Amino acid sequence: MSAGTVQELLDFIDASHSPWHVVKSIEECLRGHHFTKLEETDQWHLQQGGRYYVVRDDSSIIVFIVGQKPSAEAGFKIVGAHTDSPGLRIKPNAAYATDGMVRLGVEVYGGPILATFTDRDLSLAGRVCYRSENGGIVTKLVNFEHPLLRLPNLAIHMNRKVNEEGLKLSKQSELPLLLSVLVEKQVPLDHFLSLLKSQIGIKQEQLLSWELNVYDTQKGAFWGNDQEFYADSQLDNLASCHAGLKALLANSEATDSTLMCAFFDHEEIGSESVKGADGSFLPDILERIALATETGKEDFQRAMAKSFMISADMAHAYQPNFSSAYEPEHRVMVNKGPVIKVNANHRYTSESVSQAMFVLWCEQAEVPYQKYSHHSDIPCGSTIGPMISARLGIRTVDVGCPMWAMHSIRESAGTLDHDYMIKVLKIFFWESNNC
Ligand code: ZN
């Protein structure tokens, strides 16, 4: 059973190599579950028990099922996660000729482990805007699918200290990706753009703009003798998106509260954007649902006070080869259940009440849980939890499945934990009455 849901996760990730493709994959998952797409530009007429979703700028999505009771009385139950992952993005005037080779200039997006991008079978996926026949703008997703680019390592014979000092890469001069050998009289940028145009099937003059993410074409895989582990790119945080969505789609009964999955782009770069968790997307949608189902500003604030959010983002599993990096009493292990993340300085939102509620849901789901605190001498990461709970006044807990190698191009985790997380999120959505 665990392997089954993890295989679904790996298939989901392998179809989702940019945040724009993530949202498209989520829309595919919703098909057959009676969801209606809403446009922010339209007037909304929501029904009790109605199933809806809203997409903002193609890479953030909010999916919800309207509760039977007014939200002022029953609140919202929200699972929040992010659709983006750290990596490399192609610069606008990307291609240039260097010593007989065509290279693509890249910009670092968020905080990837750059050395892991070397010697991988890299490709490109993203979003393209082009001019339509009648002069309008068409947006289309693009995915090259086959290995197109590479960042070959320097041989050890020319980098003798790499095993002692680690691989350090200049982002400007050593990170550009190799595309091809330069052909005589070829203009490198034209060459790259013609590849892009033929991939989407448009003419030379139609291309207007694009955003392209670099990804690893290697598919997800199980590892370990009993398939107890799995590896893929983007586990942070597509594993949480997938778990939240599986839990939301697991039932079709009526509920008092409005149930919601809110998945945001731009978490890895601080969330401050039109579609980020620190932007207006979630407040706008919550307010519109509240107003469409009842009246008044005070009712909206009552609804926020009645609501609860599980901020689901991956956690750092203990890796015994690097034991000194971990807080000795808070080593969380793969396959030992969801992790409740705690930080006194509120880099994670969890406080004693929200922790207690999550513990009860784990017990109800018969799922083990663990508590994580970061090594005190190392700066702690954060999630979308603190900014959303601060802005909206929603009680929140920060949790996630334990994983290794966060922000590597090839991350890995424990097979049991994904199922555990789905089980506890199902309890939260469909059986809890703590809101
Ligand atoms: Zn994350």
mmCIF file of C-alpha atoms and ligand atoms in Angstrom, residues 82 236-237 267-268 313-314 406-407, ligand 1:
data_model
loop_
_atom_site.group_PDB
_atom_site.id
_atom_site.type_symbol
_atom_site.label_atom_id
_atom_site.label_comp_id
_atom_site.label_asym_id
_atom_site.label_seq_id
_atom_site.Cartn_x
_atom_site.Cartn_y
_atom_site.Cartn_z
ATOM 1 C CA HIS A 82 4.566 24.931 -2.092
ATOM 2 C CA ASP A 236 10.533 19.246 -1.200
ATOM 3 C CA ASN A 237 7.710 20.014 -1.523
ATOM 4 C CA GLU A 267 8.267 29.737 -1.369
ATOM 5 C CA GLU A 268 11.925 29.086 -2.137
ATOM 6 C CA ASP A 313 6.796 21.018 4.215
ATOM 7 C CA MET A 314 9.534 18.418 4.312
ATOM 8 C CA MET A 406 16.906 18.668 0.924
ATOM 9 C CA HIS A 407 17.547 20.947 -2.107
HETATM 10 ZN ZN ZN B 1 10.049 23.250 1.292
#
